[in-house]
Amino acid sequence: MKTNESLVAERNQHIPQGPFNTHPIFAERAKGAIITDVEGKEYIDFAGGIGVANIGHCDEEVLKAVQDQIQKYIHTCFHVVMYEPYVELAKRLNQITPGNFQKKTMFANSGAEGVENAIKIARHATGRPATIAFEDAFHGRTLLALSLTSKMKPYKFGFAPYAPEIYRMPYAYCYRCAFGLEYPSCEIRCAYLLRDFFHTHVSAEQVAALIVEPVLGEGGFVVPPKEYFNILYKICKDNGIVFIADEVQTGFGRTAKMFAMEHYEVEPDIIVMAKSMAGGFPLSAITGRAELMDHPQVGGLGGTFAGNPVACRAGLAVLDQFEKKDLLSRAEKIGKRVLEKFKEFQRDYSMVGDVRGLGAMVGMELVVDRKTKEPATAFTKELVSRCREKGLLMISAGTYSNIIRPLMPLVITDQQLEKGLSNIEESLHELHPAQP
């Protein structure tokens, strides 16, 4: 039997260093919220494949749907010979996404592809070249998506030049306010900045789209004030700018609503989805106002594998499971418990600078000093490693990689959840004993 160590050695021999690895282990199998490595050790999964496993690993209904589909056909290319699963999944997404207006949906393979297609559609529909994105944002690693992404190392460093006509604003990161203000006395200055932005960075008449995550994912689970998106949305509407919500990580129940923008009562012109929408199969969706989606000419959008029938069948099964298992209520319960526990950590450990969350999307920001808010990057890495040794898989986030972002499957049991949280508490205490 091969060991994790021997497989890591093979990985380093045959695979470049660019594709990163958080944990030096290899999976043998995974079910629900548990991953078992090749040496037989079990881990509670608080990473969820970076937010892909909301309905759990190897969900039975997803497996049945996939097994049924692969007996019929695996690939015809939707652009050559069409198939019903593509149409049915598009229909259902048009129904459940925010917005009381006619919508249409197309599919791609990844979140980055979804983002790029959304920008293409907005540019074509408006005839404008520019896009506004945000600091601390993550939208993918392909050229246009990478240009929209904020974090320099390791994502952007060495890959310039980037796509042109990308402009960046501060996000509503209250813990690290770009203006040194505090909510609510700030009067949401970061949102109203958009009006000034048109005078100092790019004219509104040149902007095709504004793309924003309802909660920062890779940026550190940052939750904006409730008023934030309504202000941005209205300014976009007043200036003919397409408002794009990147729900790649927030979508499909992570925030205790199917889509995070529902919390803000905003109806985006276009929503980009991926990650948990197909239970682990590669699939992304772009859903938007019909008049926008229909604007590019025939052949202007698509891809050979886009909307693969097996992935579409998986996506339909995922939607069914959300209804059958009431996973949105489960996400709310998980989020309340994690938030409660992280607040306890904040009370007991000086290195916990901030705790915030929306549904089951709860982040814990670690700092060297609460006054200076210096990011505790090295400590965060050490905490993740210590938790793994104890049987818990976690990942960090944030521009400075100093934020713990649990992405446990929503099917995690109460016992598994409590064990995982206790694991974090034990590791915190061992690495940085509680203050008297």
mmCIF file with all atom_site columns, N, CA, C and O in Angstrom, residues 46-54 111 115 138-139 155 213-221 245-255 257-260 272-277 358 360-362 395-397 405-407:
data_model
loop_
_atom_site.group_PDB
_atom_site.id
_atom_site.type_symbol
_atom_site.label_atom_id
_atom_site.label_alt_id
_atom_site.label_comp_id
_atom_site.label_asym_id
_atom_site.label_entity_id
_atom_site.label_seq_id
_atom_site.pdbx_PDB_ins_code
_atom_site.Cartn_x
_atom_site.Cartn_y
_atom_site.Cartn_z
_atom_site.occupancy
_atom_site.B_iso_or_equiv
_atom_site.pdbx_formal_charge
_atom_site.auth_seq_id
_atom_site.auth_comp_id
_atom_site.auth_asym_id
_atom_site.auth_atom_id
_atom_site.pdbx_PDB_model_num
ATOM 1   N N  . PHE A 1 46  ? -13.661 20.241 7.060   1.00 0.00 ? 46  PHE A N  1
ATOM 2   C CA . PHE A 1 46  ? -14.115 21.626 7.187   1.00 0.00 ? 46  PHE A CA 1
ATOM 3   C C  . PHE A 1 46  ? -13.669 22.443 5.966   1.00 0.00 ? 46  PHE A C  1
ATOM 4   O O  . PHE A 1 46  ? -13.698 23.666 5.997   1.00 0.00 ? 46  PHE A O  1
ATOM 5   N N  . ALA A 1 47  ? -13.254 21.764 4.896   1.00 0.00 ? 47  ALA A N  1
ATOM 6   C CA . ALA A 1 47  ? -12.811 22.453 3.681   1.00 0.00 ? 47  ALA A CA 1
ATOM 7   C C  . ALA A 1 47  ? -13.786 22.261 2.531   1.00 0.00 ? 47  ALA A C  1
ATOM 8   O O  . ALA A 1 47  ? -13.985 23.157 1.710   1.00 0.00 ? 47  ALA A O  1
ATOM 9   N N  . GLY A 1 48  ? -14.403 21.089 2.466   1.00 0.00 ? 48  GLY A N  1
ATOM 10  C CA . GLY A 1 48  ? -15.434 20.834 1.463   1.00 0.00 ? 48  GLY A CA 1
ATOM 11  C C  . GLY A 1 48  ? -14.981 21.032 0.037   1.00 0.00 ? 48  GLY A C  1
ATOM 12  O O  . GLY A 1 48  ? -15.752 21.493 -0.807  1.00 0.00 ? 48  GLY A O  1
ATOM 13  N N  . GLY A 1 49  ? -13.712 20.673 -0.257  1.00 0.00 ? 49  GLY A N  1
ATOM 14  C CA . GLY A 1 49  ? -13.234 20.858 -1.627  1.00 0.00 ? 49  GLY A CA 1
ATOM 15  C C  . GLY A 1 49  ? -13.265 22.306 -2.054  1.00 0.00 ? 49  GLY A C  1
ATOM 16  O O  . GLY A 1 49  ? -13.529 22.622 -3.221  1.00 0.00 ? 49  GLY A O  1
ATOM 17  N N  . ILE A 1 50  ? -12.990 23.225 -1.115  1.00 0.00 ? 50  ILE A N  1
ATOM 18  C CA . ILE A 1 50  ? -13.116 24.675 -1.284  1.00 0.00 ? 50  ILE A CA 1
ATOM 19  C C  . ILE A 1 50  ? -14.558 25.025 -1.691  1.00 0.00 ? 50  ILE A C  1
ATOM 20  O O  . ILE A 1 50  ? -14.820 25.661 -2.712  1.00 0.00 ? 50  ILE A O  1
ATOM 21  N N  . GLY A 1 51  ? -15.483 24.577 -0.870  1.00 0.00 ? 51  GLY A N  1
ATOM 22  C CA . GLY A 1 51  ? -16.875 24.980 -1.041  1.00 0.00 ? 51  GLY A CA 1
ATOM 23  C C  . GLY A 1 51  ? -17.657 24.217 -2.082  1.00 0.00 ? 51  GLY A C  1
ATOM 24  O O  . GLY A 1 51  ? -18.734 24.651 -2.491  1.00 0.00 ? 51  GLY A O  1
ATOM 25  N N  . VAL A 1 52  ? -17.164 23.064 -2.504  1.00 0.00 ? 52  VAL A N  1
ATOM 26  C CA . VAL A 1 52  ? -17.834 22.282 -3.542  1.00 0.00 ? 52  VAL A CA 1
ATOM 27  C C  . VAL A 1 52  ? -18.780 21.234 -2.964  1.00 0.00 ? 52  VAL A C  1
ATOM 28  O O  . VAL A 1 52  ? -19.716 20.804 -3.620  1.00 0.00 ? 52  VAL A O  1
ATOM 29  N N  . ALA A 1 53  ? -18.549 20.854 -1.718  1.00 0.00 ? 53  ALA A N  1
ATOM 30  C CA . ALA A 1 53  ? -19.265 19.707 -1.147  1.00 0.00 ? 53  ALA A CA 1
ATOM 31  C C  . ALA A 1 53  ? -20.389 20.119 -0.201  1.00 0.00 ? 53  ALA A C  1
ATOM 32  O O  . ALA A 1 53  ? -20.592 19.490 0.844   1.00 0.00 ? 53  ALA A O  1
ATOM 33  N N  . ASN A 1 54  ? -21.158 21.131 -0.539  1.00 0.00 ? 54  ASN A N  1
ATOM 34  C CA . ASN A 1 54  ? -22.242 21.566 0.346   1.00 0.00 ? 54  ASN A CA 1
ATOM 35  C C  . ASN A 1 54  ? -23.220 20.446 0.670   1.00 0.00 ? 54  ASN A C  1
ATOM 36  O O  . ASN A 1 54  ? -23.728 20.358 1.789   1.00 0.00 ? 54  ASN A O  1
ATOM 37  N N  . GLY A 1 111 ? -15.906 28.124 -12.309 1.00 0.00 ? 111 GLY A N  1
ATOM 38  C CA . GLY A 1 111 ? -16.279 29.465 -11.875 1.00 0.00 ? 111 GLY A CA 1
ATOM 39  C C  . GLY A 1 111 ? -15.613 30.527 -12.719 1.00 0.00 ? 111 GLY A C  1
ATOM 40  O O  . GLY A 1 111 ? -16.246 31.529 -13.089 1.00 0.00 ? 111 GLY A O  1
ATOM 41  N N  . VAL A 1 115 ? -17.450 33.466 -14.878 1.00 0.00 ? 115 VAL A N  1
ATOM 42  C CA . VAL A 1 115 ? -17.155 34.898 -14.737 1.00 0.00 ? 115 VAL A CA 1
ATOM 43  C C  . VAL A 1 115 ? -16.820 35.515 -16.086 1.00 0.00 ? 115 VAL A C  1
ATOM 44  O O  . VAL A 1 115 ? -17.323 36.584 -16.450 1.00 0.00 ? 115 VAL A O  1
ATOM 45  N N  . PHE A 1 138 ? -11.872 37.574 -5.339  1.00 0.00 ? 138 PHE A N  1
ATOM 46  C CA . PHE A 1 138 ? -11.322 36.451 -6.100  1.00 0.00 ? 138 PHE A CA 1
ATOM 47  C C  . PHE A 1 138 ? -12.376 36.013 -7.111  1.00 0.00 ? 138 PHE A C  1
ATOM 48  O O  . PHE A 1 138 ? -13.505 35.695 -6.742  1.00 0.00 ? 138 PHE A O  1
ATOM 49  N N  . HIS A 1 139 ? -11.989 35.993 -8.393  1.00 0.00 ? 139 HIS A N  1
ATOM 50  C CA . HIS A 1 139 ? -12.923 35.604 -9.443  1.00 0.00 ? 139 HIS A CA 1
ATOM 51  C C  . HIS A 1 139 ? -12.386 34.511 -10.354 1.00 0.00 ? 139 HIS A C  1
ATOM 52  O O  . HIS A 1 139 ? -13.066 34.130 -11.308 1.00 0.00 ? 139 HIS A O  1
ATOM 53  N N  . TYR A 1 155 ? -1.487  34.392 -6.718  1.00 0.00 ? 155 TYR A N  1
ATOM 54  C CA . TYR A 1 155 ? -2.347  34.268 -7.892  1.00 0.00 ? 155 TYR A CA 1
ATOM 55  C C  . TYR A 1 155 ? -1.865  35.051 -9.116  1.00 0.00 ? 155 TYR A C  1
ATOM 56  O O  . TYR A 1 155 ? -1.835  34.522 -10.227 1.00 0.00 ? 155 TYR A O  1
ATOM 57  N N  . GLU A 1 213 ? -18.710 39.839 -5.172  1.00 0.00 ? 213 GLU A N  1
ATOM 58  C CA . GLU A 1 213 ? -19.116 38.695 -4.367  1.00 0.00 ? 213 GLU A CA 1
ATOM 59  C C  . GLU A 1 213 ? -20.007 39.181 -3.228  1.00 0.00 ? 213 GLU A C  1
ATOM 60  O O  . GLU A 1 213 ? -19.660 40.133 -2.531  1.00 0.00 ? 213 GLU A O  1
ATOM 61  N N  . PRO A 1 214 ? -21.154 38.558 -2.986  1.00 0.00 ? 214 PRO A N  1
ATOM 62  C CA . PRO A 1 214 ? -22.023 38.975 -1.875  1.00 0.00 ? 214 PRO A CA 1
ATOM 63  C C  . PRO A 1 214 ? -21.333 38.857 -0.522  1.00 0.00 ? 214 PRO A C  1
ATOM 64  O O  . PRO A 1 214 ? -21.590 39.641 0.388   1.00 0.00 ? 214 PRO A O  1
ATOM 65  N N  . VAL A 1 215 ? -20.482 37.865 -0.382  1.00 0.00 ? 215 VAL A N  1
ATOM 66  C CA . VAL A 1 215 ? -19.576 37.707 0.760   1.00 0.00 ? 215 VAL A CA 1
ATOM 67  C C  . VAL A 1 215 ? -18.234 37.297 0.157   1.00 0.00 ? 215 VAL A C  1
ATOM 68  O O  . VAL A 1 215 ? -18.189 36.390 -0.674  1.00 0.00 ? 215 VAL A O  1
ATOM 69  N N  . LEU A 1 216 ? -17.169 37.974 0.554   1.00 0.00 ? 216 LEU A N  1
ATOM 70  C CA . LEU A 1 216 ? -15.874 37.592 0.001   1.00 0.00 ? 216 LEU A CA 1
ATOM 71  C C  . LEU A 1 216 ? -15.563 36.150 0.371   1.00 0.00 ? 216 LEU A C  1
ATOM 72  O O  . LEU A 1 216 ? -15.696 35.748 1.525   1.00 0.00 ? 216 LEU A O  1
ATOM 73  N N  . GLY A 1 217 ? -15.138 35.361 -0.609  1.00 0.00 ? 217 GLY A N  1
ATOM 74  C CA . GLY A 1 217 ? -14.768 33.979 -0.357  1.00 0.00 ? 217 GLY A CA 1
ATOM 75  C C  . GLY A 1 217 ? -13.303 33.872 -0.030  1.00 0.00 ? 217 GLY A C  1
ATOM 76  O O  . GLY A 1 217 ? -12.899 33.882 1.131   1.00 0.00 ? 217 GLY A O  1
ATOM 77  N N  . GLU A 1 218 ? -12.464 33.780 -1.047  1.00 0.00 ? 218 GLU A N  1
ATOM 78  C CA . GLU A 1 218 ? -11.023 33.758 -0.850  1.00 0.00 ? 218 GLU A CA 1
ATOM 79  C C  . GLU A 1 218 ? -10.560 35.015 -0.109  1.00 0.00 ? 218 GLU A C  1
ATOM 80  O O  . GLU A 1 218 ? -9.559  35.004 0.591   1.00 0.00 ? 218 GLU A O  1
ATOM 81  N N  . GLY A 1 219 ? -11.306 36.091 -0.222  1.00 0.00 ? 219 GLY A N  1
ATOM 82  C CA . GLY A 1 219 ? -10.956 37.338 0.451   1.00 0.00 ? 219 GLY A CA 1
ATOM 83  C C  . GLY A 1 219 ? -11.138 37.310 1.954   1.00 0.00 ? 219 GLY A C  1
ATOM 84  O O  . GLY A 1 219 ? -10.740 38.258 2.642   1.00 0.00 ? 219 GLY A O  1
ATOM 85  N N  . GLY A 1 220 ? -11.776 36.249 2.496   1.00 0.00 ? 220 GLY A N  1
ATOM 86  C CA . GLY A 1 220 ? -11.823 36.118 3.940   1.00 0.00 ? 220 GLY A CA 1
ATOM 87  C C  . GLY A 1 220 ? -13.180 36.160 4.589   1.00 0.00 ? 220 GLY A C  1
ATOM 88  O O  . GLY A 1 220 ? -13.299 36.560 5.752   1.00 0.00 ? 220 GLY A O  1
ATOM 89  N N  . PHE A 1 221 ? -14.234 35.738 3.881   1.00 0.00 ? 221 PHE A N  1
ATOM 90  C CA . PHE A 1 221 ? -15.582 35.663 4.464   1.00 0.00 ? 221 PHE A CA 1
ATOM 91  C C  . PHE A 1 221 ? -15.998 37.009 5.056   1.00 0.00 ? 221 PHE A C  1
ATOM 92  O O  . PHE A 1 221 ? -16.511 37.087 6.178   1.00 0.00 ? 221 PHE A O  1
ATOM 93  N N  . ALA A 1 245 ? -23.443 39.376 -9.849  1.00 0.00 ? 245 ALA A N  1
ATOM 94  C CA . ALA A 1 245 ? -23.151 38.766 -8.552  1.00 0.00 ? 245 ALA A CA 1
ATOM 95  C C  . ALA A 1 245 ? -22.371 37.477 -8.769  1.00 0.00 ? 245 ALA A C  1
ATOM 96  O O  . ALA A 1 245 ? -22.866 36.554 -9.420  1.00 0.00 ? 245 ALA A O  1
ATOM 97  N N  . ASP A 1 246 ? -21.167 37.422 -8.247  1.00 0.00 ? 246 ASP A N  1
ATOM 98  C CA . ASP A 1 246 ? -20.363 36.199 -8.297  1.00 0.00 ? 246 ASP A CA 1
ATOM 99  C C  . ASP A 1 246 ? -20.741 35.355 -7.084  1.00 0.00 ? 246 ASP A C  1
ATOM 100 O O  . ASP A 1 246 ? -20.254 35.572 -5.974  1.00 0.00 ? 246 ASP A O  1
ATOM 101 N N  . GLU A 1 247 ? -21.629 34.382 -7.312  1.00 0.00 ? 247 GLU A N  1
ATOM 102 C CA . GLU A 1 247 ? -22.100 33.502 -6.229  1.00 0.00 ? 247 GLU A CA 1
ATOM 103 C C  . GLU A 1 247 ? -21.456 32.119 -6.328  1.00 0.00 ? 247 GLU A C  1
ATOM 104 O O  . GLU A 1 247 ? -22.031 31.119 -5.907  1.00 0.00 ? 247 GLU A O  1
ATOM 105 N N  . VAL A 1 248 ? -20.253 32.081 -6.883  1.00 0.00 ? 248 VAL A N  1
ATOM 106 C CA . VAL A 1 248 ? -19.567 30.804 -7.058  1.00 0.00 ? 248 VAL A CA 1
ATOM 107 C C  . VAL A 1 248 ? -19.381 30.097 -5.718  1.00 0.00 ? 248 VAL A C  1
ATOM 108 O O  . VAL A 1 248 ? -19.620 28.893 -5.601  1.00 0.00 ? 248 VAL A O  1
ATOM 109 N N  . GLN A 1 249 ? -18.964 30.843 -4.683  1.00 0.00 ? 249 GLN A N  1
ATOM 110 C CA . GLN A 1 249 ? -18.757 30.227 -3.371  1.00 0.00 ? 249 GLN A CA 1
ATOM 111 C C  . GLN A 1 249 ? -19.950 30.422 -2.439  1.00 0.00 ? 249 GLN A C  1
ATOM 112 O O  . GLN A 1 249 ? -20.229 29.576 -1.598  1.00 0.00 ? 249 GLN A O  1
ATOM 113 N N  . THR A 1 250 ? -20.658 31.528 -2.589  1.00 0.00 ? 250 THR A N  1
ATOM 114 C CA . THR A 1 250 ? -21.779 31.806 -1.682  1.00 0.00 ? 250 THR A CA 1
ATOM 115 C C  . THR A 1 250 ? -23.046 31.057 -2.059  1.00 0.00 ? 250 THR A C  1
ATOM 116 O O  . THR A 1 250 ? -23.941 30.887 -1.226  1.00 0.00 ? 250 THR A O  1
ATOM 117 N N  . GLY A 1 251 ? -23.137 30.612 -3.300  1.00 0.00 ? 251 GLY A N  1
ATOM 118 C CA . GLY A 1 251 ? -24.369 29.996 -3.780  1.00 0.00 ? 251 GLY A CA 1
ATOM 119 C C  . GLY A 1 251 ? -24.605 28.598 -3.269  1.00 0.00 ? 251 GLY A C  1
ATOM 120 O O  . GLY A 1 251 ? -23.744 27.968 -2.654  1.00 0.00 ? 251 GLY A O  1
ATOM 121 N N  . PHE A 1 252 ? -25.803 28.110 -3.492  1.00 0.00 ? 252 PHE A N  1
ATOM 122 C CA . PHE A 1 252 ? -26.232 26.751 -3.146  1.00 0.00 ? 252 PHE A CA 1
ATOM 123 C C  . PHE A 1 252 ? -26.115 26.476 -1.649  1.00 0.00 ? 252 PHE A C  1
ATOM 124 O O  . PHE A 1 252 ? -25.527 25.505 -1.213  1.00 0.00 ? 252 PHE A O  1
ATOM 125 N N  . GLY A 1 253 ? -26.716 27.413 -0.879  1.00 0.00 ? 253 GLY A N  1
ATOM 126 C CA . GLY A 1 253 ? -26.975 27.154 0.523   1.00 0.00 ? 253 GLY A CA 1
ATOM 127 C C  . GLY A 1 253 ? -25.920 27.547 1.525   1.00 0.00 ? 253 GLY A C  1
ATOM 128 O O  . GLY A 1 253 ? -26.169 27.454 2.726   1.00 0.00 ? 253 GLY A O  1
ATOM 129 N N  . ARG A 1 254 ? -24.767 27.990 1.100   1.00 0.00 ? 254 ARG A N  1
ATOM 130 C CA . ARG A 1 254 ? -23.705 28.259 2.067   1.00 0.00 ? 254 ARG A CA 1
ATOM 131 C C  . ARG A 1 254 ? -24.107 29.332 3.086   1.00 0.00 ? 254 ARG A C  1
ATOM 132 O O  . ARG A 1 254 ? -23.720 29.268 4.253   1.00 0.00 ? 254 ARG A O  1
ATOM 133 N N  . THR A 1 255 ? -24.895 30.305 2.675   1.00 0.00 ? 255 THR A N  1
ATOM 134 C CA . THR A 1 255 ? -25.268 31.390 3.592   1.00 0.00 ? 255 THR A CA 1
ATOM 135 C C  . THR A 1 255 ? -26.655 31.192 4.199   1.00 0.00 ? 255 THR A C  1
ATOM 136 O O  . THR A 1 255 ? -27.229 32.119 4.760   1.00 0.00 ? 255 THR A O  1
ATOM 137 N N  . LYS A 1 257 ? -29.357 30.708 2.609   1.00 0.00 ? 257 LYS A N  1
ATOM 138 C CA . LYS A 1 257 ? -30.313 30.941 1.521   1.00 0.00 ? 257 LYS A CA 1
ATOM 139 C C  . LYS A 1 257 ? -29.685 30.348 0.272   1.00 0.00 ? 257 LYS A C  1
ATOM 140 O O  . LYS A 1 257 ? -28.466 30.173 0.197   1.00 0.00 ? 257 LYS A O  1
ATOM 141 N N  . MET A 1 258 ? -30.513 30.041 -0.708  1.00 0.00 ? 258 MET A N  1
ATOM 142 C CA . MET A 1 258 ? -29.949 29.402 -1.892  1.00 0.00 ? 258 MET A CA 1
ATOM 143 C C  . MET A 1 258 ? -28.865 30.282 -2.516  1.00 0.00 ? 258 MET A C  1
ATOM 144 O O  . MET A 1 258 ? -27.820 29.803 -2.944  1.00 0.00 ? 258 MET A O  1
ATOM 145 N N  . PHE A 1 259 ? -29.127 31.597 -2.530  1.00 0.00 ? 259 PHE A N  1
ATOM 146 C CA . PHE A 1 259 ? -28.155 32.557 -3.049  1.00 0.00 ? 259 PHE A CA 1
ATOM 147 C C  . PHE A 1 259 ? -28.027 33.707 -2.065  1.00 0.00 ? 259 PHE A C  1
ATOM 148 O O  . PHE A 1 259 ? -29.027 34.217 -1.551  1.00 0.00 ? 259 PHE A O  1
ATOM 149 N N  . ALA A 1 260 ? -26.801 34.135 -1.824  1.00 0.00 ? 260 ALA A N  1
ATOM 150 C CA . ALA A 1 260 ? -26.545 35.118 -0.769  1.00 0.00 ? 260 ALA A CA 1
ATOM 151 C C  . ALA A 1 260 ? -27.199 36.461 -1.048  1.00 0.00 ? 260 ALA A C  1
ATOM 152 O O  . ALA A 1 260 ? -27.544 37.187 -0.108  1.00 0.00 ? 260 ALA A O  1
ATOM 153 N N  . VAL A 1 272 ? -23.452 34.428 -11.392 1.00 0.00 ? 272 VAL A N  1
ATOM 154 C CA . VAL A 1 272 ? -22.513 33.373 -11.770 1.00 0.00 ? 272 VAL A CA 1
ATOM 155 C C  . VAL A 1 272 ? -22.489 32.337 -10.660 1.00 0.00 ? 272 VAL A C  1
ATOM 156 O O  . VAL A 1 272 ? -22.343 32.680 -9.486  1.00 0.00 ? 272 VAL A O  1
ATOM 157 N N  . MET A 1 273 ? -22.626 31.068 -11.013 1.00 0.00 ? 273 MET A N  1
ATOM 158 C CA . MET A 1 273 ? -22.664 29.967 -10.060 1.00 0.00 ? 273 MET A CA 1
ATOM 159 C C  . MET A 1 273 ? -21.676 28.880 -10.473 1.00 0.00 ? 273 MET A C  1
ATOM 160 O O  . MET A 1 273 ? -21.369 28.739 -11.652 1.00 0.00 ? 273 MET A O  1
ATOM 161 N N  . ALA A 1 274 ? -21.217 28.117 -9.493  1.00 0.00 ? 274 ALA A N  1
ATOM 162 C CA . ALA A 1 274 ? -20.349 26.956 -9.770  1.00 0.00 ? 274 ALA A CA 1
ATOM 163 C C  . ALA A 1 274 ? -20.211 26.152 -8.485  1.00 0.00 ? 274 ALA A C  1
ATOM 164 O O  . ALA A 1 274 ? -21.193 25.952 -7.781  1.00 0.00 ? 274 ALA A O  1
ATOM 165 N N  . LYS A 1 275 ? -19.011 25.689 -8.194  1.00 0.00 ? 275 LYS A N  1
ATOM 166 C CA . LYS A 1 275 ? -18.678 24.939 -6.984  1.00 0.00 ? 275 LYS A CA 1
ATOM 167 C C  . LYS A 1 275 ? -19.729 23.901 -6.602  1.00 0.00 ? 275 LYS A C  1
ATOM 168 O O  . LYS A 1 275 ? -19.780 22.846 -7.184  1.00 0.00 ? 275 LYS A O  1
ATOM 169 N N  . SER A 1 276 ? -20.623 24.201 -5.628  1.00 0.00 ? 276 SER A N  1
ATOM 170 C CA . SER A 1 276 ? -21.516 23.171 -5.083  1.00 0.00 ? 276 SER A CA 1
ATOM 171 C C  . SER A 1 276 ? -22.737 22.863 -5.938  1.00 0.00 ? 276 SER A C  1
ATOM 172 O O  . SER A 1 276 ? -23.584 22.079 -5.524  1.00 0.00 ? 276 SER A O  1
ATOM 173 N N  . MET A 1 277 ? -22.841 23.424 -7.122  1.00 0.00 ? 277 MET A N  1
ATOM 174 C CA . MET A 1 277 ? -24.071 23.240 -7.883  1.00 0.00 ? 277 MET A CA 1
ATOM 175 C C  . MET A 1 277 ? -24.208 21.842 -8.487  1.00 0.00 ? 277 MET A C  1
ATOM 176 O O  . MET A 1 277 ? -25.308 21.437 -8.858  1.00 0.00 ? 277 MET A O  1
ATOM 177 N N  . LEU A 1 358 ? -22.364 34.935 7.688   1.00 0.00 ? 358 LEU A N  1
ATOM 178 C CA . LEU A 1 358 ? -23.700 34.959 7.114   1.00 0.00 ? 358 LEU A CA 1
ATOM 179 C C  . LEU A 1 358 ? -24.087 33.511 6.856   1.00 0.00 ? 358 LEU A C  1
ATOM 180 O O  . LEU A 1 358 ? -23.484 32.839 6.031   1.00 0.00 ? 358 LEU A O  1
ATOM 181 N N  . ALA A 1 360 ? -23.923 29.715 7.158   1.00 0.00 ? 360 ALA A N  1
ATOM 182 C CA . ALA A 1 360 ? -22.801 28.832 7.484   1.00 0.00 ? 360 ALA A CA 1
ATOM 183 C C  . ALA A 1 360 ? -21.483 29.333 6.910   1.00 0.00 ? 360 ALA A C  1
ATOM 184 O O  . ALA A 1 360 ? -20.494 28.599 6.885   1.00 0.00 ? 360 ALA A O  1
ATOM 185 N N  . MET A 1 361 ? -21.457 30.582 6.468   1.00 0.00 ? 361 MET A N  1
ATOM 186 C CA . MET A 1 361 ? -20.243 31.186 5.925   1.00 0.00 ? 361 MET A CA 1
ATOM 187 C C  . MET A 1 361 ? -19.652 32.096 7.001   1.00 0.00 ? 361 MET A C  1
ATOM 188 O O  . MET A 1 361 ? -19.864 33.310 7.004   1.00 0.00 ? 361 MET A O  1
ATOM 189 N N  . VAL A 1 362 ? -18.932 31.490 7.946   1.00 0.00 ? 362 VAL A N  1
ATOM 190 C CA . VAL A 1 362 ? -18.430 32.195 9.123   1.00 0.00 ? 362 VAL A CA 1
ATOM 191 C C  . VAL A 1 362 ? -16.908 32.225 9.091   1.00 0.00 ? 362 VAL A C  1
ATOM 192 O O  . VAL A 1 362 ? -16.262 31.180 8.950   1.00 0.00 ? 362 VAL A O  1
ATOM 193 N N  . ILE A 1 395 ? -8.986  25.133 5.705   1.00 0.00 ? 395 ILE A N  1
ATOM 194 C CA . ILE A 1 395 ? -8.231  25.973 4.797   1.00 0.00 ? 395 ILE A CA 1
ATOM 195 C C  . ILE A 1 395 ? -8.312  27.415 5.282   1.00 0.00 ? 395 ILE A C  1
ATOM 196 O O  . ILE A 1 395 ? -9.255  27.801 5.969   1.00 0.00 ? 395 ILE A O  1
ATOM 197 N N  . SER A 1 396 ? -7.309  28.186 4.913   1.00 0.00 ? 396 SER A N  1
ATOM 198 C CA . SER A 1 396 ? -7.292  29.595 5.279   1.00 0.00 ? 396 SER A CA 1
ATOM 199 C C  . SER A 1 396 ? -7.726  30.444 4.094   1.00 0.00 ? 396 SER A C  1
ATOM 200 O O  . SER A 1 396 ? -7.927  29.943 2.990   1.00 0.00 ? 396 SER A O  1
ATOM 201 N N  . ALA A 1 397 ? -7.874  31.737 4.335   1.00 0.00 ? 397 ALA A N  1
ATOM 202 C CA . ALA A 1 397 ? -8.294  32.657 3.287   1.00 0.00 ? 397 ALA A CA 1
ATOM 203 C C  . ALA A 1 397 ? -7.799  34.042 3.645   1.00 0.00 ? 397 ALA A C  1
ATOM 204 O O  . ALA A 1 397 ? -7.138  34.246 4.662   1.00 0.00 ? 397 ALA A O  1
ATOM 205 N N  . ARG A 1 405 ? -11.632 29.809 7.296   1.00 0.00 ? 405 ARG A N  1
ATOM 206 C CA . ARG A 1 405 ? -12.940 29.812 6.621   1.00 0.00 ? 405 ARG A CA 1
ATOM 207 C C  . ARG A 1 405 ? -13.497 28.388 6.533   1.00 0.00 ? 405 ARG A C  1
ATOM 208 O O  . ARG A 1 405 ? -13.222 27.649 5.592   1.00 0.00 ? 405 ARG A O  1
ATOM 209 N N  . PRO A 1 406 ? -14.267 27.967 7.490   1.00 0.00 ? 406 PRO A N  1
ATOM 210 C CA . PRO A 1 406 ? -14.836 26.610 7.442   1.00 0.00 ? 406 PRO A CA 1
ATOM 211 C C  . PRO A 1 406 ? -15.885 26.471 6.342   1.00 0.00 ? 406 PRO A C  1
ATOM 212 O O  . PRO A 1 406 ? -16.780 27.295 6.216   1.00 0.00 ? 406 PRO A O  1
ATOM 213 N N  . LEU A 1 407 ? -15.714 25.436 5.546   1.00 0.00 ? 407 LEU A N  1
ATOM 214 C CA . LEU A 1 407 ? -16.647 25.149 4.452   1.00 0.00 ? 407 LEU A CA 1
ATOM 215 C C  . LEU A 1 407 ? -17.130 23.700 4.572   1.00 0.00 ? 407 LEU A C  1
ATOM 216 O O  . LEU A 1 407 ? -17.183 22.958 3.604   1.00 0.00 ? 407 LEU A O  1
#
